[in-house]
Tab-separated table of C-alpha atoms and ligand atoms in Angstrom:
chain	number	residue	atom	x	y	z
M	1	MET	CA	57.645	89.986	80.440
M	2	LEU	CA	56.839	91.307	83.795
M	3	VAL	CA	58.300	94.513	85.004
M	4	ASN	CA	58.180	95.860	88.447
M	5	PHE	CA	59.500	99.231	89.480
M	6	PHE	CA	60.527	100.385	92.868
M	7	ALA	CA	60.897	104.060	93.238
M	8	SER	CA	64.000	105.550	94.624
M	9	LEU	CA	64.196	109.172	95.389
M	10	ILE	CA	66.687	111.416	93.800
M	11	ARG	CA	67.113	114.834	95.203
M	12	TRP	CA	67.334	117.461	92.562
M	13	SER	CA	66.207	120.454	94.427
M	14	LYS	CA	67.653	123.828	93.731
M	15	SER	CA	69.152	124.019	97.178
M	16	ASN	CA	71.396	121.004	96.897
M	17	GLN	CA	71.930	121.022	93.198
M	18	SER	CA	75.354	122.492	93.480
M	19	SER	CA	76.480	119.947	96.040
M	20	VAL	CA	75.259	117.106	93.883
M	21	PHE	CA	77.159	118.666	91.064
M	22	ARG	CA	80.340	119.067	93.056
M	23	SER	CA	80.348	115.578	94.459
M	24	ASN	CA	79.923	114.324	90.976
M	25	GLN	CA	82.906	116.242	89.765
M	26	VAL	CA	84.883	114.513	92.482
M	27	ALA	CA	83.376	111.251	91.413
M	28	TYR	CA	84.538	111.863	87.878
M	29	SER	CA	88.088	112.541	88.805
M	30	LEU	CA	88.086	109.366	90.870
M	31	PHE	CA	86.554	107.502	88.032
M	32	ILE	CA	89.301	108.631	85.718
M	33	ALA	CA	92.013	108.024	88.271
M	34	PHE	CA	90.731	104.592	89.127
M	35	PHE	CA	89.777	103.208	85.788
M	36	ALA	CA	93.135	101.491	85.719
M	37	ILE	CA	91.862	99.159	88.405
M	38	LEU	CA	89.604	97.503	85.978
M	39	MET	CA	92.552	96.329	83.960
M	40	ALA	CA	93.611	94.138	86.824
M	41	ALA	CA	90.134	93.172	87.847
M	42	PRO	CA	89.784	89.523	88.704
M	43	ALA	CA	88.814	87.381	85.773
M	44	LYS	CA	85.923	86.020	87.746
M	45	ALA	CA	84.207	89.306	88.461
M	46	ALA	CA	80.833	89.877	86.884
M	47	ARG	CA	81.154	91.810	83.655
M	48	LEU	CA	79.251	94.181	81.504
M	49	GLU	CA	78.822	91.958	78.491
M	50	SER	CA	77.243	94.329	76.033
M	51	TRP	CA	75.616	97.728	75.709
M	52	ARG	CA	73.866	99.529	72.922
M	53	PHE	CA	72.320	102.940	72.758
M	54	ASN	CA	69.606	103.106	70.176
M	55	ALA	CA	69.498	106.799	69.298
M	56	SER	CA	66.252	106.632	67.348
M	57	GLN	CA	64.440	105.208	70.352
M	58	ASN	CA	66.552	106.884	73.038
M	59	GLN	CA	66.980	103.490	74.547
M	60	LEU	CA	69.974	101.877	76.196
M	61	GLU	CA	70.229	98.136	76.456
M	62	ILE	CA	72.787	96.514	78.715
M	63	THR	CA	73.625	92.906	79.432
M	64	THR	CA	75.750	91.676	82.318
M	65	ASP	CA	76.955	88.160	82.989
M	66	ALA	CA	75.507	88.137	86.491
M	67	GLY	CA	72.485	89.679	88.089
M	68	VAL	CA	72.703	93.394	88.743
M	69	GLN	CA	70.552	96.044	90.375
M	70	PRO	CA	71.290	99.324	88.601
M	71	LYS	CA	71.151	102.592	90.492
M	72	ALA	CA	70.434	105.808	88.670
M	73	GLN	CA	70.572	109.517	89.258
M	74	LEU	CA	70.092	112.592	87.190
M	75	VAL	CA	72.741	115.282	87.468
M	76	SER	CA	72.616	118.829	86.133
M	77	ASP	CA	74.846	121.114	84.064
M	78	PRO	CA	74.802	119.527	81.570
M	79	THR	CA	72.005	117.127	82.350
M	80	ARG	CA	73.222	113.585	82.511
M	81	LEU	CA	71.773	110.317	83.593
M	82	VAL	CA	74.258	108.424	85.712
M	83	ILE	CA	73.660	104.688	85.971
M	84	ASP	CA	75.768	102.652	88.376
M	85	LEU	CA	76.055	98.895	88.103
M	86	PRO	CA	77.223	97.591	91.479
M	87	GLY	CA	79.195	94.355	91.386
M	88	ILE	CA	80.035	94.785	87.715
M	89	VAL	CA	83.539	95.182	86.375
M	90	LEU	CA	83.935	96.752	82.969
M	91	GLY	CA	87.258	95.138	82.173
M	92	ARG	CA	88.387	97.720	79.654
M	93	PRO	CA	89.308	101.393	79.465
M	94	VAL	CA	86.714	104.114	79.513
M	95	ILE	CA	84.382	103.992	76.543
M	96	ASN	CA	83.251	107.297	75.134
M	97	GLU	CA	80.646	107.235	72.391
M	98	ALA	CA	79.701	110.487	70.766
M	99	LEU	CA	76.058	110.596	69.723
M	100	SER	CA	74.201	113.141	67.686
M	101	GLY	CA	71.086	115.085	68.566
M	102	THR	CA	69.866	115.929	72.008
M	103	VAL	CA	71.548	112.938	73.586
M	104	ARG	CA	75.089	113.941	73.106
M	105	SER	CA	77.284	111.160	74.404
M	106	MET	CA	77.539	107.990	76.395
M	107	ARG	CA	80.507	107.164	78.588
M	108	ILE	CA	81.177	103.908	80.379
M	109	GLY	CA	83.908	103.534	82.945
M	110	GLN	CA	84.896	101.902	86.174
M	111	PHE	CA	83.560	104.106	88.958
M	112	ASP	CA	85.167	102.168	91.763
M	113	ARG	CA	86.639	98.742	92.223
M	114	ASP	CA	83.382	96.947	91.658
M	115	THR	CA	81.016	99.439	90.156
M	116	THR	CA	80.704	100.187	86.478
M	117	ARG	CA	79.241	103.603	85.702
M	118	ILE	CA	77.370	104.610	82.585
M	119	VAL	CA	76.801	108.281	81.901
M	120	ILE	CA	74.386	109.487	79.261
M	121	GLU	CA	74.836	113.167	78.648
M	122	LEU	CA	72.396	115.529	76.965
M	123	ALA	CA	73.196	118.482	74.777
M	124	PRO	CA	73.545	121.744	76.736
M	125	GLY	CA	70.249	123.280	77.697
M	126	TYR	CA	68.270	120.030	77.484
M	127	THR	CA	66.866	118.024	80.323
M	128	LEU	CA	64.848	114.881	80.954
M	129	GLU	CA	61.625	114.420	82.822
M	130	PRO	CA	62.936	112.084	85.533
M	131	SER	CA	59.649	110.304	86.077
M	132	GLN	CA	59.641	109.305	82.431
M	133	ILE	CA	62.946	107.419	82.586
M	134	LYS	CA	61.962	103.772	82.417
M	135	PHE	CA	64.098	100.930	83.659
M	136	ARG	CA	62.921	97.598	82.448
M	137	GLY	CA	64.479	94.396	83.678
M	138	ILE	CA	64.191	91.782	80.959
M	139	SER	CA	65.995	89.571	83.432
M	140	ASP	CA	68.266	90.463	86.316
M	141	ARG	CA	71.134	90.593	83.850
M	142	ARG	CA	69.489	92.364	80.950
M	143	TRP	CA	68.073	95.844	81.229
M	144	LEU	CA	66.416	98.325	78.916
M	145	ILE	CA	66.596	101.957	79.915
M	146	LYS	CA	64.235	104.103	77.940
M	147	LEU	CA	64.666	107.849	78.008
M	148	PRO	CA	61.877	110.298	77.255
M	149	THR	CA	62.490	112.838	74.514
M	150	PRO	CA	64.803	115.492	75.959
M	151	GLN	CA	63.169	118.885	76.446
M	152	LEU	CA	64.670	122.322	76.545
M	153	ALA	CA	65.198	123.030	80.207
M	154	SER	CA	62.843	125.504	81.735
M	155	THR	CA	63.952	127.700	84.570
M	156	SER	CA	62.260	125.626	87.199
M	157	THR	CA	63.665	122.233	88.040
M	158	PRO	CA	61.679	119.519	89.742
M	159	ALA	CA	62.363	119.328	93.434
M	160	VAL	CA	62.189	115.595	93.825
M	161	VAL	CA	62.291	113.001	91.136
M	162	ALA	CA	61.859	109.288	91.198
M	163	VAL	CA	63.994	106.904	89.210
M	164	PRO	CA	62.654	103.389	89.021
M	165	GLN	CA	64.778	100.458	89.974
M	166	SER	CA	64.842	96.750	90.509
M	167	PRO	CA	63.490	94.226	88.083
M	168	THR	CA	61.451	91.164	88.519
M	169	PRO	CA	63.175	88.704	86.269
M	170	SER	CA	61.001	87.333	83.574
M	171	ARG	CA	59.556	84.090	84.746
M	172	LEU	CA	60.050	80.761	83.187
M	173	ASN	CA	57.686	77.932	83.838
M	174	ASP	CA	59.004	75.615	86.479
M	175	SER	CA	59.165	72.958	83.798
M	176	GLU	CA	61.716	75.025	81.873
M	177	LEU	CA	64.022	75.337	84.847
M	178	ALA	CA	66.805	72.911	85.482
M	179	ALA	CA	66.882	71.286	88.887
M	180	ILE	CA	70.222	71.249	90.647
M	181	GLU	CA	70.502	67.602	91.576
M	182	SER	CA	73.784	67.464	93.402
M	183	VAL	CA	76.693	69.564	94.570
M	184	GLU	CA	79.601	67.323	95.396
M	185	LEU	CA	83.242	67.436	96.142
M	186	ASN	CA	85.245	64.993	94.083
M	187	GLY	CA	88.371	64.294	96.079
M	188	SER	CA	90.284	62.500	93.364
M	189	SER	CA	89.893	65.226	90.770
M	190	ASN	CA	89.843	68.062	93.314
M	191	GLN	CA	86.689	69.472	91.856
M	192	LEU	CA	83.453	70.783	93.131
M	193	MET	CA	80.807	69.385	90.800
M	194	ILE	CA	77.398	70.940	90.300
M	195	GLN	CA	75.050	68.645	88.437
M	196	ALA	CA	71.696	69.620	86.962
M	197	ASN	CA	69.039	67.670	85.090
M	198	LYS	CA	68.777	70.192	82.230
M	199	PRO	CA	71.161	72.552	80.482
M	200	ILE	CA	72.370	75.366	82.708
M	201	ARG	CA	74.488	78.466	82.459
M	202	TYR	CA	76.784	79.764	85.149
M	203	SER	CA	78.685	82.840	86.174
M	204	SER	CA	81.056	83.228	89.072
M	205	ARG	CA	82.919	85.855	91.013
M	206	TRP	CA	84.261	86.636	94.436
M	207	ASP	CA	81.570	88.053	96.613
M	208	ARG	CA	83.477	90.403	98.839
M	209	SER	CA	80.602	91.092	101.166
M	210	LEU	CA	80.206	87.391	101.962
M	211	ALA	CA	83.905	86.545	101.652
M	212	ALA	CA	82.827	83.684	99.452
M	213	TYR	CA	83.225	82.552	95.893
M	214	ARG	CA	79.814	82.907	94.338
M	215	ILE	CA	78.680	80.622	91.549
M	216	GLU	CA	75.325	81.486	90.045
M	217	ILE	CA	73.489	78.892	88.045
M	218	SER	CA	70.509	79.642	85.841
M	219	PRO	CA	67.851	78.981	84.804
M	220	ALA	CA	67.659	76.647	87.751
M	221	GLN	CA	66.058	75.718	91.001
M	222	LEU	CA	67.473	73.778	93.882
M	223	GLY	CA	66.386	70.161	93.785
M	224	LYS	CA	64.322	69.164	96.783
M	225	SER	CA	66.747	66.729	98.325
M	226	VAL	CA	69.970	68.365	97.316
M	227	LYS	CA	72.449	69.143	100.054
M	228	GLY	CA	75.981	70.397	99.822
M	229	PRO	CA	78.913	68.019	100.115
M	230	GLU	CA	79.911	66.595	103.478
M	231	LEU	CA	82.826	68.645	104.656
M	232	GLY	CA	85.233	66.794	106.911
M	233	ALA	CA	88.013	68.247	109.022
M	234	GLY	CA	90.591	68.199	106.239
M	235	SER	CA	88.255	69.414	103.548
M	236	PRO	CA	89.568	72.060	101.139
M	237	ILE	CA	86.232	73.824	101.541
M	238	SER	CA	85.386	75.133	104.964
M	239	ARG	CA	81.786	75.997	104.203
M	240	ILE	CA	79.402	75.804	101.304
M	241	LYS	CA	75.946	77.273	101.003
M	242	LEU	CA	73.280	76.607	98.421
M	243	ARG	CA	70.426	78.992	98.027
M	244	GLN	CA	67.701	79.994	95.656
M	245	GLU	CA	68.706	83.516	94.716
M	246	ASN	CA	65.620	84.354	92.728
M	247	SER	CA	62.994	82.450	90.811
M	248	GLN	CA	65.488	81.113	88.308
M	249	THR	CA	68.923	81.485	89.826
M	250	VAL	CA	70.640	79.210	92.293
M	251	ALA	CA	73.691	80.525	94.103
M	252	VAL	CA	76.443	78.264	95.395
M	253	LEU	CA	78.624	80.100	97.896
M	254	VAL	CA	81.992	78.502	98.468
M	255	HIS	CA	84.258	79.396	101.381
M	256	PRO	CA	87.629	77.797	100.711
M	257	ALA	CA	89.650	76.521	103.653
M	258	THR	CA	92.749	78.448	104.595
M	259	GLY	CA	95.544	77.858	102.141
M	260	VAL	CA	93.257	76.598	99.429
M	261	GLN	CA	93.110	78.245	96.063
M	262	LEU	CA	90.073	78.090	93.849
M	263	GLY	CA	90.950	77.481	90.230
M	264	GLN	CA	89.147	77.436	86.919
M	265	MET	CA	85.474	76.881	86.401
M	266	ASN	CA	84.472	74.574	83.613
M	267	GLN	CA	81.379	73.240	82.000
M	268	PRO	CA	82.221	69.725	80.799
M	269	SER	CA	78.641	69.176	79.713
M	270	GLN	CA	75.534	71.337	79.442
M	271	GLN	CA	74.293	69.970	82.736
M	272	LEU	CA	77.521	69.939	84.696
M	273	VAL	CA	79.587	72.811	86.055
M	274	THR	CA	82.854	72.239	87.886
M	275	LEU	CA	85.178	74.327	90.004
M	276	GLN	CA	88.809	73.328	90.344
M	277	ILE	CA	90.189	73.404	93.871
M	278	GLN	CA	93.877	73.503	94.598
M	279	ARG	CA	95.611	72.989	97.858
M	280	ALA	CA	98.518	75.284	98.293
M	281	ARG	CA	101.660	73.299	97.741
M	282	LEU	CA	104.925	73.559	99.541
M	283	LEU	CA	107.428	74.228	96.843
M	284	GLN	CA	111.116	73.960	97.401
M	285	SER	CA	112.233	75.221	94.054
M	286	VAL	CA	113.124	78.835	93.876
M	287	ASN	CA	112.361	80.600	90.686
M	288	THR	CA	114.489	83.679	90.414
M	289	ALA	CA	113.440	84.704	86.970
M	290	SER	CA	112.971	88.431	86.883
M	291	ASN	CA	109.472	89.476	87.589
M	292	THR	CA	107.794	92.339	85.861
M	293	VAL	CA	105.274	94.709	87.248
M	294	SER	CA	103.115	96.200	84.617
M	295	ASN	CA	100.396	98.683	85.229
M	296	THR	CA	97.811	96.542	83.669
M	297	ALA	CA	98.611	92.862	83.873
M	298	SER	CA	98.552	90.834	87.022
M	299	PRO	CA	102.011	89.963	88.206
M	300	ARG	CA	103.385	86.689	87.032
M	301	VAL	CA	102.637	83.853	89.375
M	302	MET	CA	105.790	82.890	91.181
M	303	PRO	CA	105.140	79.960	93.458
M	304	VAL	CA	108.261	80.188	95.526
M	305	PHE	CA	107.249	78.930	98.897
M	306	ASN	CA	104.109	77.695	100.427
M	307	PRO	CA	101.874	80.644	99.773
M	308	ALA	CA	99.510	79.924	102.579
M	309	MET	CA	98.953	77.489	105.277
M	310	ALA	CA	96.727	74.671	106.110
M	311	THR	CA	97.679	73.983	109.702
M	312	THR	CA	99.455	70.784	108.949
M	313	GLN	CA	101.378	72.185	106.029
M	314	VAL	CA	103.165	75.005	107.712
M	315	PRO	CA	106.720	74.000	108.376
M	316	ARG	CA	107.237	74.785	112.021
M	317	SER	CA	110.422	76.493	112.879
M	318	PRO	CA	112.568	73.748	114.398
M	319	ASN	CA	114.427	74.583	117.574
M	320	GLY	CA	116.954	77.254	116.935
M	321	ARG	CA	116.050	77.547	113.290
M	322	LEU	CA	115.084	80.957	112.048
M	323	LEU	CA	111.947	81.453	110.045
M	324	VAL	CA	110.987	84.728	108.416
M	325	ILE	CA	107.474	85.402	107.169
M	326	ILE	CA	107.347	87.820	104.268
M	327	ASP	CA	103.913	89.278	103.711
M	328	PRO	CA	103.274	91.078	100.423
M	329	GLY	CA	100.166	93.196	101.030
M	330	HIS	CA	96.836	93.041	99.214
M	331	GLY	CA	96.363	90.842	96.117
M	332	GLY	CA	93.601	89.420	93.954
M	333	PRO	CA	90.680	91.821	93.656
M	334	ASP	CA	92.361	94.168	96.122
M	335	PRO	CA	95.023	96.110	94.192
M	336	GLY	CA	96.086	98.172	97.214
M	337	ALA	CA	97.141	101.688	96.381
M	338	ILE	CA	96.906	102.896	92.792
M	339	GLY	CA	99.371	105.496	91.724
M	340	ILE	CA	100.798	107.362	88.804
M	341	ASN	CA	100.036	105.697	85.468
M	342	GLY	CA	97.895	103.177	87.274
M	343	LEU	CA	100.858	101.695	89.117
M	344	GLN	CA	99.473	99.102	91.509
M	345	GLU	CA	100.698	98.340	94.983
M	346	LYS	CA	99.832	94.646	94.909
M	347	GLY	CA	102.146	93.857	92.008
M	348	ILE	CA	105.053	95.897	93.325
M	349	VAL	CA	104.944	94.364	96.784
M	350	LEU	CA	104.561	90.837	95.446
M	351	ASP	CA	107.663	91.268	93.342
M	352	ILE	CA	109.686	92.825	96.143
M	353	GLY	CA	108.414	90.371	98.760
M	354	THR	CA	109.182	87.381	96.579
M	355	GLN	CA	112.694	88.620	96.009
M	356	VAL	CA	113.213	89.231	99.718
M	357	ALA	CA	112.202	85.630	100.405
M	358	VAL	CA	114.473	84.320	97.663
M	359	SER	CA	117.358	86.390	98.936
M	360	LEU	CA	116.939	85.179	102.524
M	361	GLN	CA	116.608	81.602	101.382
M	362	ARG	CA	119.857	81.902	99.446
M	363	GLN	CA	121.544	83.027	102.606
M	364	GLY	CA	120.307	80.043	104.527
M	365	ILE	CA	117.354	81.648	106.261
M	366	GLN	CA	114.066	79.872	105.862
M	367	ALA	CA	111.472	82.244	104.457
M	368	LEU	CA	107.787	81.850	103.789
M	369	LEU	CA	105.542	84.079	101.738
M	370	THR	CA	101.992	84.674	102.910
M	371	ARG	CA	101.080	84.942	99.242
M	372	ALA	CA	103.240	83.987	96.302
M	373	ASP	CA	100.796	84.983	93.619
M	374	ASP	CA	98.051	87.435	92.859
M	375	ARG	CA	95.462	86.111	95.245
M	376	ASP	CA	92.908	87.471	97.628
M	377	LEU	CA	94.176	86.993	101.169
M	378	GLY	CA	92.696	88.532	104.291
M	379	LEU	CA	94.709	89.881	107.170
M	380	GLU	CA	93.821	87.101	109.564
M	381	PRO	CA	95.361	84.220	107.589
M	382	ARG	CA	98.552	86.236	107.250
M	383	VAL	CA	98.804	86.496	111.003
M	384	GLN	CA	97.750	82.862	111.465
M	385	MET	CA	100.555	81.762	109.228
M	386	ALA	CA	103.110	83.602	111.314
M	387	GLU	CA	101.673	82.271	114.560
M	388	GLN	CA	101.186	78.688	113.454
M	389	SER	CA	104.654	78.432	112.004
M	390	ASN	CA	106.224	79.925	115.110
M	391	ALA	CA	108.018	82.462	112.948
M	392	THR	CA	110.994	84.398	114.238
M	393	VAL	CA	110.007	87.649	112.581
M	394	PHE	CA	107.199	88.915	110.369
M	395	VAL	CA	107.782	91.495	107.645
M	396	SER	CA	104.815	92.932	105.789
M	397	ILE	CA	105.568	94.818	102.592
M	398	HIS	CA	103.355	97.580	101.270
M	399	ALA	CA	103.535	100.637	99.072
M	400	ASN	CA	102.159	103.938	100.201
M	401	SER	CA	99.860	106.444	98.591
M	402	ILE	CA	98.486	109.870	99.125
M	403	SER	CA	96.512	111.899	96.639
M	404	LEU	CA	97.469	111.857	92.970
M	405	SER	CA	97.605	115.615	93.364
M	406	ARG	CA	100.638	115.238	95.638
M	407	PRO	CA	103.337	113.774	93.366
M	408	ASP	CA	105.832	115.678	95.488
M	409	ILE	CA	105.478	113.211	98.346
M	410	SER	CA	107.818	110.223	98.199
M	411	GLY	CA	109.756	108.259	100.767
M	412	LEU	CA	110.165	105.215	102.971
M	413	GLU	CA	108.128	104.602	106.130
M	414	THR	CA	108.677	101.611	108.403
M	415	TYR	CA	106.062	100.748	110.986
M	416	TYR	CA	106.285	98.625	114.116
M	417	TYR	CA	104.241	97.839	117.166
M	418	ASP	CA	105.611	96.621	120.482
M	419	SER	CA	108.598	94.373	119.910
M	420	GLY	CA	109.289	95.332	116.307
M	421	LEU	CA	111.226	98.547	116.886
M	422	GLY	CA	114.698	97.036	116.532
M	423	LEU	CA	113.738	95.184	113.397
M	424	ALA	CA	112.071	98.293	111.957
M	425	LYS	CA	115.149	100.443	112.577
M	426	THR	CA	117.536	97.923	111.067
M	427	ILE	CA	115.477	97.422	107.919
M	428	HIS	CA	114.808	101.134	107.588
M	429	GLN	CA	118.510	102.015	107.798
M	430	ASN	CA	119.492	99.404	105.259
M	431	VAL	CA	116.864	100.510	102.774
M	432	LEU	CA	117.829	104.166	103.135
M	433	GLN	CA	121.483	103.329	102.573
M	434	LEU	CA	121.074	100.930	99.682
M	435	THR	CA	118.297	102.555	97.677
M	436	GLY	CA	118.566	106.279	98.295
M	437	VAL	CA	114.819	106.514	98.913
M	438	GLY	CA	113.645	109.522	100.924
M	439	ASP	CA	113.349	109.111	104.701
M	440	ARG	CA	109.904	109.475	106.267
M	441	GLY	CA	110.871	107.779	109.458
M	442	VAL	CA	110.271	104.731	111.632
M	443	ARG	CA	106.805	104.947	113.144
M	444	LYS	CA	104.658	103.118	115.617
M	445	ALA	CA	101.201	102.109	114.422
M	446	ARG	CA	98.422	99.786	115.409
M	447	PHE	CA	98.177	97.898	112.141
M	448	TYR	CA	96.348	94.610	112.472
M	449	VAL	CA	99.230	92.451	111.261
M	450	LEU	CA	101.546	94.166	113.731
M	451	ARG	CA	99.202	94.032	116.703
M	452	LYS	CA	98.154	90.442	116.215
M	453	THR	CA	101.552	88.873	115.660
M	454	SER	CA	103.452	87.832	118.759
M	455	MET	CA	106.945	87.911	117.221
M	456	PRO	CA	108.768	91.118	116.235
M	457	SER	CA	106.880	92.376	113.242
M	458	VAL	CA	107.159	95.354	110.946
M	459	LEU	CA	105.380	96.846	107.985
M	460	VAL	CA	107.572	98.464	105.362
M	461	GLU	CA	105.970	101.049	103.098
M	462	VAL	CA	108.568	100.922	100.338
M	463	GLY	CA	107.525	104.188	98.710
M	464	PHE	CA	104.597	106.163	97.348
M	465	VAL	CA	102.961	104.948	94.153
M	466	THR	CA	101.505	108.452	93.965
M	467	GLY	CA	104.930	110.054	94.343
M	468	ARG	CA	106.735	111.167	91.209
M	469	ASP	CA	110.128	109.903	92.390
M	470	ASP	CA	108.981	106.699	94.028
M	471	ALA	CA	106.532	105.728	91.288
M	472	SER	CA	109.113	105.941	88.563
M	473	ARG	CA	111.617	103.971	90.610
M	474	LEU	CA	109.151	101.344	91.788
M	475	SER	CA	108.188	100.791	88.151
M	476	ASN	CA	111.754	99.731	87.500
M	477	SER	CA	112.534	96.087	88.159
M	478	ALA	CA	116.195	96.740	88.956
M	479	TYR	CA	115.115	99.167	91.652
M	480	ARG	CA	112.689	96.643	93.102
M	481	THR	CA	115.512	94.120	93.290
M	482	GLN	CA	117.635	96.711	95.068
M	483	MET	CA	114.793	97.367	97.488
M	484	ALA	CA	114.351	93.646	98.121
M	485	ASP	CA	118.066	93.122	98.738
M	486	ALA	CA	118.079	96.017	101.184
M	487	ILE	CA	115.118	94.655	103.127
M	488	ALA	CA	116.677	91.180	103.202
M	489	ARG	CA	119.964	92.629	104.417
M	490	GLY	CA	118.146	94.481	107.184
M	491	ILE	CA	116.374	91.307	108.277
M	492	LEU	CA	119.628	89.344	108.267
M	493	GLN	CA	121.427	91.997	110.247
M	494	TYR	CA	118.670	92.030	112.816
M	495	LEU	CA	118.681	88.252	113.128
M	496	GLN	CA	122.451	88.240	113.555
M	497	GLN	CA	122.277	90.913	116.243
M	498	ALA	CA	119.459	89.093	117.972
M	499	ALA	CA	121.473	85.851	117.937
M	500	ARG	CA	124.418	87.558	119.621
M	501	LEU	CA	122.306	88.820	122.480
L	1	ZN	ZN1	99.060	98.482	101.427
């Protein structure tokens, strides 16, 4: 197995040691505060599959279900090797393994939304010779990290140390690789089908940097004549890219069309991988079952109205008919703000937004949700939906946050831009009256969804998930219903006033 190291410099000089140390302390508090994110991480994110620290050999072995390029640094007091796995979601609470001897413990946690962090800590007074830390990539998803025997720290610390990175995946003969023979869209089954001539494995996740759904197939190469599917005007996929990611991994990057939801991946046979594709449906039925927001689980899917919009599917507001767009913020891999006890903005605002829509609908006002489930939705499609449907008003619903160290800050803020002032005031007043939430004012702000919508639009920050008062109330479903009713009443009042003018 071939190993190739690239050196990356780690500063460990005396002069900046304390700043490295401090920033790491900050990192740790974030890591503890944010580990709750991992509980709601998308099922499709790449995962840390296994890890094992072999104390007799001072060797850590990790396996991920997609390729990863670890990053490592050595931090002092006590000495610890910090290994970050970008693009990897741990999917469980912090793991803390006590070890005996000079390597004292190993911790694994979610450092940020898509980075898993492993920390190997030495007993006090011991250190590692950084140049002797060996990273070995068995493949791009399996790594061995071999530590040298810890030494008692001397008074002098090395000024600059190199930590090796980046593997060359072990090579298979071309004859062992599967060839991807076709990537096709099956219209009748609504599936993307990836066919190979030999057994393959796959992993998949949202690639945030490319705004695409990434399917990685291995061990495989792209067949010579293989092209992606023909994508017509009405295709549920707007773009698809096939590329050879490394010597034995093919990546299929899928950009779904607006309003299209990607579903389950399946492997019906060893040589076939499929991805379910669902067009957003326009649903008339209103499900008013009470929704729960837990700190850990994704909110229940409540398909109330058309969650998104292919151009032809958006019901246009007929002459004189009012149409309200309700826009619950964030969703999918983006949890929004994270507050006390891991309370997540995306679940709260989905529940409230859904109830606002239901409430308006009951009162004869047509309402559309930009998202009706826990999905990833950018800002642009939210605005597009409002514009294409010729909406009367647009109401975005968010929850606020400040530092977890400021639980004293709670309250309602309603934002507008341009023509939304009247709507903002009316909603704000109603919410203050009906919920008793603290008043942090009606404010003007250049938020994208406010600037880019041509109808009166507002953004309601229903409360602070980091605020002691707001967090406890927003965790309560009866309070969320109260909040939703208040927002709906404000919208109705505004529409009635506007109609009289
Ligand atoms: Zn938000």
